[in-house]
Amino acid sequence: MPIDATQPYDDNNIFARILRGELPSKTVFEDEFALAFHDINPQAPLHILVIPKGAYVSWDDFSARASDAEIAGFIRAVGIVARDQGLVAPGYRLLANTGLDSHQEVPHLHVHVFAGRKLGPLLAP
Ligand code: 5GP
């Protein structure tokens, strides 16, 4: 079910539980600001999710409330993941769903990193 991104942060969402170590994930990168792990239901040969460690519902929430250090750390983490995975030369796509119309399902900000094939048009018709 898509979530309403105007709702308060839910401490029991799946990614909060992954951050607390209560659920497993296939980690590809971690530092003080971000965690990156493989999506459980990949939509491309490579499908990684990058999440901030702080409690933010969406890109909107993060951009409004996160500190400059958190924002810089998270943005840099996305770049590090892409470079570490060798994605700059072949190319990759970033996507961050926010709220109902985008069909955001997990109410903790996440950036999808898709790669490994020609990714086609930006949006489904
Ligand atoms: P959204 O639709 O919110 O942008 O994307 C949520 C993503 O989280 C989906 O691609 C979904 O496959 C992924 N996901 C949901 N639950 C889990 C989980 O428990 N572990 C991992 N690694 N990914 C998950």
PDB file of N, CA and C in Angstrom, residues 21-96:
ATOM      1  N   GLY A  21      19.061  -3.445  13.162  1.00  0.00           N
ATOM      2  CA  GLY A  21      19.592  -4.805  13.141  1.00  0.00           C
ATOM      3  C   GLY A  21      18.569  -5.866  13.489  1.00  0.00           C
ATOM      4  N   GLU A  22      17.279  -5.491  13.498  1.00  0.00           N
ATOM      5  CA  GLU A  22      16.221  -6.457  13.843  1.00  0.00           C
ATOM      6  C   GLU A  22      15.845  -7.329  12.648  1.00  0.00           C
ATOM      7  N   LEU A  23      16.113  -6.825  11.436  1.00  0.00           N
ATOM      8  CA  LEU A  23      15.874  -7.580  10.210  1.00  0.00           C
ATOM      9  C   LEU A  23      17.168  -7.596   9.405  1.00  0.00           C
ATOM     10  N   PRO A  24      17.431  -8.694   8.675  1.00  0.00           N
ATOM     11  CA  PRO A  24      18.676  -8.770   7.901  1.00  0.00           C
ATOM     12  C   PRO A  24      18.599  -7.948   6.621  1.00  0.00           C
ATOM     13  N   SER A  25      19.756  -7.596   6.104  1.00  0.00           N
ATOM     14  CA  SER A  25      19.817  -6.982   4.770  1.00  0.00           C
ATOM     15  C   SER A  25      21.169  -7.314   4.174  1.00  0.00           C
ATOM     16  N   LYS A  26      21.231  -7.293   2.854  1.00  0.00           N
ATOM     17  CA  LYS A  26      22.496  -7.533   2.154  1.00  0.00           C
ATOM     18  C   LYS A  26      23.172  -6.188   1.955  1.00  0.00           C
ATOM     19  N   THR A  27      23.994  -5.815   2.934  1.00  0.00           N
ATOM     20  CA  THR A  27      24.607  -4.480   2.959  1.00  0.00           C
ATOM     21  C   THR A  27      25.703  -4.363   1.914  1.00  0.00           C
ATOM     22  N   VAL A  28      25.721  -3.224   1.203  1.00  0.00           N
ATOM     23  CA  VAL A  28      26.829  -2.959   0.282  1.00  0.00           C
ATOM     24  C   VAL A  28      27.657  -1.763   0.740  1.00  0.00           C
ATOM     25  N   PHE A  29      27.104  -0.927   1.613  1.00  0.00           N
ATOM     26  CA  PHE A  29      27.855   0.239   2.114  1.00  0.00           C
ATOM     27  C   PHE A  29      27.202   0.720   3.396  1.00  0.00           C
ATOM     28  N   GLU A  30      28.046   1.183   4.324  1.00  0.00           N
ATOM     29  CA  GLU A  30      27.522   1.799   5.549  1.00  0.00           C
ATOM     30  C   GLU A  30      28.531   2.797   6.079  1.00  0.00           C
ATOM     31  N   ASP A  31      28.051   3.961   6.491  1.00  0.00           N
ATOM     32  CA  ASP A  31      28.880   4.895   7.256  1.00  0.00           C
ATOM     33  C   ASP A  31      27.980   5.554   8.293  1.00  0.00           C
ATOM     34  N   GLU A  32      28.411   6.666   8.887  1.00  0.00           N
ATOM     35  CA  GLU A  32      27.609   7.241   9.978  1.00  0.00           C
ATOM     36  C   GLU A  32      26.308   7.865   9.490  1.00  0.00           C
ATOM     37  N   PHE A  33      26.216   8.156   8.188  1.00  0.00           N
ATOM     38  CA  PHE A  33      25.032   8.840   7.669  1.00  0.00           C
ATOM     39  C   PHE A  33      24.077   7.947   6.895  1.00  0.00           C
ATOM     40  N   ALA A  34      24.563   6.839   6.355  1.00  0.00           N
ATOM     41  CA  ALA A  34      23.750   6.098   5.382  1.00  0.00           C
ATOM     42  C   ALA A  34      24.023   4.601   5.434  1.00  0.00           C
ATOM     43  N   LEU A  35      23.019   3.859   4.979  1.00  0.00           N
ATOM     44  CA  LEU A  35      23.150   2.414   4.790  1.00  0.00           C
ATOM     45  C   LEU A  35      22.644   2.104   3.383  1.00  0.00           C
ATOM     46  N   ALA A  36      23.372   1.248   2.671  1.00  0.00           N
ATOM     47  CA  ALA A  36      22.942   0.817   1.332  1.00  0.00           C
ATOM     48  C   ALA A  36      22.890  -0.703   1.308  1.00  0.00           C
ATOM     49  N   PHE A  37      21.817  -1.227   0.724  1.00  0.00           N
ATOM     50  CA  PHE A  37      21.621  -2.681   0.704  1.00  0.00           C
ATOM     51  C   PHE A  37      20.815  -3.060  -0.528  1.00  0.00           C
ATOM     52  N   HIS A  38      20.886  -4.348  -0.888  1.00  0.00           N
ATOM     53  CA  HIS A  38      20.165  -4.827  -2.066  1.00  0.00           C
ATOM     54  C   HIS A  38      18.661  -4.855  -1.801  1.00  0.00           C
ATOM     55  N   ASP A  39      17.885  -4.427  -2.795  1.00  0.00           N
ATOM     56  CA  ASP A  39      16.422  -4.519  -2.704  1.00  0.00           C
ATOM     57  C   ASP A  39      16.008  -5.990  -2.693  1.00  0.00           C
ATOM     58  N   ILE A  40      15.023  -6.303  -1.882  1.00  0.00           N
ATOM     59  CA  ILE A  40      14.579  -7.699  -1.736  1.00  0.00           C
ATOM     60  C   ILE A  40      13.850  -8.198  -2.985  1.00  0.00           C
ATOM     61  N   ASN A  41      13.352  -7.289  -3.804  1.00  0.00           N
ATOM     62  CA  ASN A  41      12.585  -7.644  -5.008  1.00  0.00           C
ATOM     63  C   ASN A  41      13.115  -6.826  -6.186  1.00  0.00           C
ATOM     64  N   PRO A  42      14.320  -7.186  -6.668  1.00  0.00           N
ATOM     65  CA  PRO A  42      15.014  -6.312  -7.626  1.00  0.00           C
ATOM     66  C   PRO A  42      14.258  -6.113  -8.936  1.00  0.00           C
ATOM     67  N   GLN A  43      14.246  -4.869  -9.397  1.00  0.00           N
ATOM     68  CA  GLN A  43      13.566  -4.503 -10.644  1.00  0.00           C
ATOM     69  C   GLN A  43      14.562  -4.294 -11.782  1.00  0.00           C
ATOM     70  N   ALA A  44      15.836  -4.565 -11.530  1.00  0.00           N
ATOM     71  CA  ALA A  44      16.897  -4.459 -12.531  1.00  0.00           C
ATOM     72  C   ALA A  44      17.992  -5.422 -12.075  1.00  0.00           C
ATOM     73  N   PRO A  45      18.953  -5.769 -12.969  1.00  0.00           N
ATOM     74  CA  PRO A  45      20.019  -6.687 -12.547  1.00  0.00           C
ATOM     75  C   PRO A  45      20.728  -6.220 -11.274  1.00  0.00           C
ATOM     76  N   LEU A  46      20.889  -4.904 -11.138  1.00  0.00           N
ATOM     77  CA  LEU A  46      21.387  -4.357  -9.875  1.00  0.00           C
ATOM     78  C   LEU A  46      20.343  -3.368  -9.346  1.00  0.00           C
ATOM     79  N   HIS A  47      19.887  -3.580  -8.130  1.00  0.00           N
ATOM     80  CA  HIS A  47      18.869  -2.703  -7.524  1.00  0.00           C
ATOM     81  C   HIS A  47      19.230  -2.549  -6.050  1.00  0.00           C
ATOM     82  N   ILE A  48      19.790  -1.401  -5.748  1.00  0.00           N
ATOM     83  CA  ILE A  48      20.259  -1.105  -4.391  1.00  0.00           C
ATOM     84  C   ILE A  48      19.402   0.020  -3.827  1.00  0.00           C
ATOM     85  N   LEU A  49      19.154  -0.030  -2.519  1.00  0.00           N
ATOM     86  CA  LEU A  49      18.466   1.054  -1.817  1.00  0.00           C
ATOM     87  C   LEU A  49      19.481   1.750  -0.913  1.00  0.00           C
ATOM     88  N   VAL A  50      19.491   3.069  -0.957  1.00  0.00           N
ATOM     89  CA  VAL A  50      20.344   3.845  -0.059  1.00  0.00           C
ATOM     90  C   VAL A  50      19.430   4.635   0.862  1.00  0.00           C
ATOM     91  N   ILE A  51      19.642   4.497   2.173  1.00  0.00           N
ATOM     92  CA  ILE A  51      18.775   5.175   3.145  1.00  0.00           C
ATOM     93  C   ILE A  51      19.624   5.989   4.117  1.00  0.00           C
ATOM     94  N   PRO A  52      19.079   7.125   4.559  1.00  0.00           N
ATOM     95  CA  PRO A  52      19.779   7.860   5.623  1.00  0.00           C
ATOM     96  C   PRO A  52      19.581   7.135   6.952  1.00  0.00           C
ATOM     97  N   LYS A  53      20.504   7.328   7.876  1.00  0.00           N
ATOM     98  CA  LYS A  53      20.358   6.676   9.192  1.00  0.00           C
ATOM     99  C   LYS A  53      19.332   7.379  10.065  1.00  0.00           C
ATOM    100  N   GLY A  54      19.078   8.651   9.787  1.00  0.00           N
ATOM    101  CA  GLY A  54      18.096   9.386  10.581  1.00  0.00           C
ATOM    102  C   GLY A  54      16.673   9.001  10.214  1.00  0.00           C
ATOM    103  N   ALA A  55      15.736   9.413  11.080  1.00  0.00           N
ATOM    104  CA  ALA A  55      14.324   9.047  10.949  1.00  0.00           C
ATOM    105  C   ALA A  55      13.585  10.072  10.092  1.00  0.00           C
ATOM    106  N   TYR A  56      13.569   9.827   8.779  1.00  0.00           N
ATOM    107  CA  TYR A  56      12.907  10.733   7.833  1.00  0.00           C
ATOM    108  C   TYR A  56      11.977   9.929   6.931  1.00  0.00           C
ATOM    109  N   VAL A  57      10.755  10.431   6.756  1.00  0.00           N
ATOM    110  CA  VAL A  57       9.741   9.711   5.992  1.00  0.00           C
ATOM    111  C   VAL A  57      10.059   9.688   4.503  1.00  0.00           C
ATOM    112  N   SER A  58      10.542  10.816   3.992  1.00  0.00           N
ATOM    113  CA  SER A  58      10.626  10.992   2.532  1.00  0.00           C
ATOM    114  C   SER A  58      11.684  12.035   2.204  1.00  0.00           C
ATOM    115  N   TRP A  59      11.895  12.219   0.909  1.00  0.00           N
ATOM    116  CA  TRP A  59      12.818  13.277   0.466  1.00  0.00           C
ATOM    117  C   TRP A  59      12.336  14.631   0.983  1.00  0.00           C
ATOM    118  N   ASP A  60      11.034  14.838   0.955  1.00  0.00           N
ATOM    119  CA  ASP A  60      10.487  16.107   1.434  1.00  0.00           C
ATOM    120  C   ASP A  60      10.841  16.328   2.903  1.00  0.00           C
ATOM    121  N   ASP A  61      10.568  15.341   3.727  1.00  0.00           N
ATOM    122  CA  ASP A  61      10.845  15.424   5.164  1.00  0.00           C
ATOM    123  C   ASP A  61      12.337  15.643   5.405  1.00  0.00           C
ATOM    124  N   PHE A  62      13.160  14.868   4.697  1.00  0.00           N
ATOM    125  CA  PHE A  62      14.621  14.949   4.855  1.00  0.00           C
ATOM    126  C   PHE A  62      15.130  16.336   4.490  1.00  0.00           C
ATOM    127  N   SER A  63      14.672  16.849   3.357  1.00  0.00           N
ATOM    128  CA  SER A  63      15.182  18.151   2.889  1.00  0.00           C
ATOM    129  C   SER A  63      14.752  19.277   3.815  1.00  0.00           C
ATOM    130  N   ALA A  64      13.620  19.075   4.524  1.00  0.00           N
ATOM    131  CA  ALA A  64      13.135  20.120   5.429  1.00  0.00           C
ATOM    132  C   ALA A  64      13.790  20.040   6.805  1.00  0.00           C
ATOM    133  N   ARG A  65      14.080  18.848   7.302  1.00  0.00           N
ATOM    134  CA  ARG A  65      14.470  18.706   8.701  1.00  0.00           C
ATOM    135  C   ARG A  65      15.905  18.249   8.950  1.00  0.00           C
ATOM    136  N   ALA A  66      16.538  17.596   7.972  1.00  0.00           N
ATOM    137  CA  ALA A  66      17.877  17.045   8.224  1.00  0.00           C
ATOM    138  C   ALA A  66      18.912  18.168   8.307  1.00  0.00           C
ATOM    139  N   SER A  67      19.979  17.887   9.046  1.00  0.00           N
ATOM    140  CA  SER A  67      21.080  18.854   9.148  1.00  0.00           C
ATOM    141  C   SER A  67      21.868  18.885   7.830  1.00  0.00           C
ATOM    142  N   ASP A  68      22.646  19.948   7.664  1.00  0.00           N
ATOM    143  CA  ASP A  68      23.497  20.027   6.467  1.00  0.00           C
ATOM    144  C   ASP A  68      24.436  18.823   6.400  1.00  0.00           C
ATOM    145  N   ALA A  69      24.958  18.402   7.549  1.00  0.00           N
ATOM    146  CA  ALA A  69      25.897  17.262   7.566  1.00  0.00           C
ATOM    147  C   ALA A  69      25.185  15.973   7.138  1.00  0.00           C
ATOM    148  N   GLU A  70      23.950  15.787   7.613  1.00  0.00           N
ATOM    149  CA  GLU A  70      23.205  14.582   7.224  1.00  0.00           C
ATOM    150  C   GLU A  70      22.912  14.588   5.726  1.00  0.00           C
ATOM    151  N   ILE A  71      22.538  15.760   5.214  1.00  0.00           N
ATOM    152  CA  ILE A  71      22.213  15.847   3.783  1.00  0.00           C
ATOM    153  C   ILE A  71      23.469  15.593   2.949  1.00  0.00           C
ATOM    154  N   ALA A  72      24.562  16.224   3.322  1.00  0.00           N
ATOM    155  CA  ALA A  72      25.803  16.012   2.568  1.00  0.00           C
ATOM    156  C   ALA A  72      26.228  14.549   2.663  1.00  0.00           C
ATOM    157  N   GLY A  73      26.139  13.980   3.863  1.00  0.00           N
ATOM    158  CA  GLY A  73      26.567  12.594   4.056  1.00  0.00           C
ATOM    159  C   GLY A  73      25.747  11.625   3.229  1.00  0.00           C
ATOM    160  N   PHE A  74      24.447  11.858   3.176  1.00  0.00           N
ATOM    161  CA  PHE A  74      23.569  10.957   2.427  1.00  0.00           C
ATOM    162  C   PHE A  74      23.820  11.076   0.921  1.00  0.00           C
ATOM    163  N   ILE A  75      23.887  12.301   0.442  1.00  0.00           N
ATOM    164  CA  ILE A  75      24.116  12.502  -1.000  1.00  0.00           C
ATOM    165  C   ILE A  75      25.464  11.901  -1.406  1.00  0.00           C
ATOM    166  N   ARG A  76      26.479  12.108  -0.570  1.00  0.00           N
ATOM    167  CA  ARG A  76      27.786  11.526  -0.890  1.00  0.00           C
ATOM    168  C   ARG A  76      27.728  10.008  -0.869  1.00  0.00           C
ATOM    169  N   ALA A  77      26.951   9.438   0.044  1.00  0.00           N
ATOM    170  CA  ALA A  77      26.847   7.973   0.122  1.00  0.00           C
ATOM    171  C   ALA A  77      26.276   7.407  -1.171  1.00  0.00           C
ATOM    172  N   VAL A  78      25.273   8.072  -1.727  1.00  0.00           N
ATOM    173  CA  VAL A  78      24.696   7.593  -3.001  1.00  0.00           C
ATOM    174  C   VAL A  78      25.782   7.565  -4.076  1.00  0.00           C
ATOM    175  N   GLY A  79      26.574   8.616  -4.134  1.00  0.00           N
ATOM    176  CA  GLY A  79      27.659   8.669  -5.125  1.00  0.00           C
ATOM    177  C   GLY A  79      28.715   7.601  -4.890  1.00  0.00           C
ATOM    178  N   ILE A  80      29.056   7.387  -3.630  1.00  0.00           N
ATOM    179  CA  ILE A  80      30.051   6.353  -3.305  1.00  0.00           C
ATOM    180  C   ILE A  80      29.543   4.978  -3.742  1.00  0.00           C
ATOM    181  N   VAL A  81      28.291   4.689  -3.439  1.00  0.00           N
ATOM    182  CA  VAL A  81      27.729   3.390  -3.824  1.00  0.00           C
ATOM    183  C   VAL A  81      27.820   3.214  -5.341  1.00  0.00           C
ATOM    184  N   ALA A  82      27.415   4.225  -6.079  1.00  0.00           N
ATOM    185  CA  ALA A  82      27.441   4.113  -7.543  1.00  0.00           C
ATOM    186  C   ALA A  82      28.869   3.897  -8.047  1.00  0.00           C
ATOM    187  N   ARG A  83      29.812   4.643  -7.506  1.00  0.00           N
ATOM    188  CA  ARG A  83      31.201   4.473  -7.949  1.00  0.00           C
ATOM    189  C   ARG A  83      31.743   3.110  -7.541  1.00  0.00           C
ATOM    190  N   ASP A  84      31.493   2.705  -6.270  1.00  0.00           N
ATOM    191  CA  ASP A  84      31.998   1.412  -5.786  1.00  0.00           C
ATOM    192  C   ASP A  84      31.454   0.245  -6.608  1.00  0.00           C
ATOM    193  N   GLN A  85      30.234   0.400  -7.108  1.00  0.00           N
ATOM    194  CA  GLN A  85      29.607  -0.674  -7.892  1.00  0.00           C
ATOM    195  C   GLN A  85      29.994  -0.604  -9.370  1.00  0.00           C
ATOM    196  N   GLY A  86      30.822   0.385  -9.735  1.00  0.00           N
ATOM    197  CA  GLY A  86      31.275   0.500 -11.122  1.00  0.00           C
ATOM    198  C   GLY A  86      30.203   0.976 -12.078  1.00  0.00           C
ATOM    199  N   LEU A  87      29.319   1.853 -11.599  1.00  0.00           N
ATOM    200  CA  LEU A  87      28.136   2.205 -12.379  1.00  0.00           C
ATOM    201  C   LEU A  87      28.268   3.496 -13.182  1.00  0.00           C
ATOM    202  N   VAL A  88      29.323   4.257 -12.956  1.00  0.00           N
ATOM    203  CA  VAL A  88      29.380   5.564 -13.613  1.00  0.00           C
ATOM    204  C   VAL A  88      29.534   5.403 -15.128  1.00  0.00           C
ATOM    205  N   ALA A  89      30.424   4.518 -15.552  1.00  0.00           N
ATOM    206  CA  ALA A  89      30.636   4.355 -16.999  1.00  0.00           C
ATOM    207  C   ALA A  89      29.413   3.755 -17.700  1.00  0.00           C
ATOM    208  N   PRO A  90      28.857   2.656 -17.217  1.00  0.00           N
ATOM    209  CA  PRO A  90      27.669   2.118 -17.901  1.00  0.00           C
ATOM    210  C   PRO A  90      26.420   2.953 -17.688  1.00  0.00           C
ATOM    211  N   GLY A  91      26.354   3.651 -16.571  1.00  0.00           N
ATOM    212  CA  GLY A  91      25.193   4.482 -16.262  1.00  0.00           C
ATOM    213  C   GLY A  91      24.237   3.806 -15.303  1.00  0.00           C
ATOM    214  N   TYR A  92      23.434   4.616 -14.659  1.00  0.00           N
ATOM    215  CA  TYR A  92      22.488   4.101 -13.673  1.00  0.00           C
ATOM    216  C   TYR A  92      21.365   5.108 -13.492  1.00  0.00           C
ATOM    217  N   ARG A  93      20.331   4.699 -12.792  1.00  0.00           N
ATOM    218  CA  ARG A  93      19.187   5.577 -12.529  1.00  0.00           C
ATOM    219  C   ARG A  93      18.933   5.669 -11.031  1.00  0.00           C
ATOM    220  N   LEU A  94      18.681   6.890 -10.561  1.00  0.00           N
ATOM    221  CA  LEU A  94      18.264   7.125  -9.177  1.00  0.00           C
ATOM    222  C   LEU A  94      16.787   7.460  -9.165  1.00  0.00           C
ATOM    223  N   LEU A  95      16.081   6.958  -8.134  1.00  0.00           N
ATOM    224  CA  LEU A  95      14.654   7.241  -8.022  1.00  0.00           C
ATOM    225  C   LEU A  95      14.282   7.291  -6.540  1.00  0.00           C
ATOM    226  N   ALA A  96      13.540   8.308  -6.171  1.00  0.00           N
ATOM    227  CA  ALA A  96      13.071   8.414  -4.780  1.00  0.00           C
ATOM    228  C   ALA A  96      11.584   8.727  -4.808  1.00  0.00           C
TER     229      ALA A  96
END
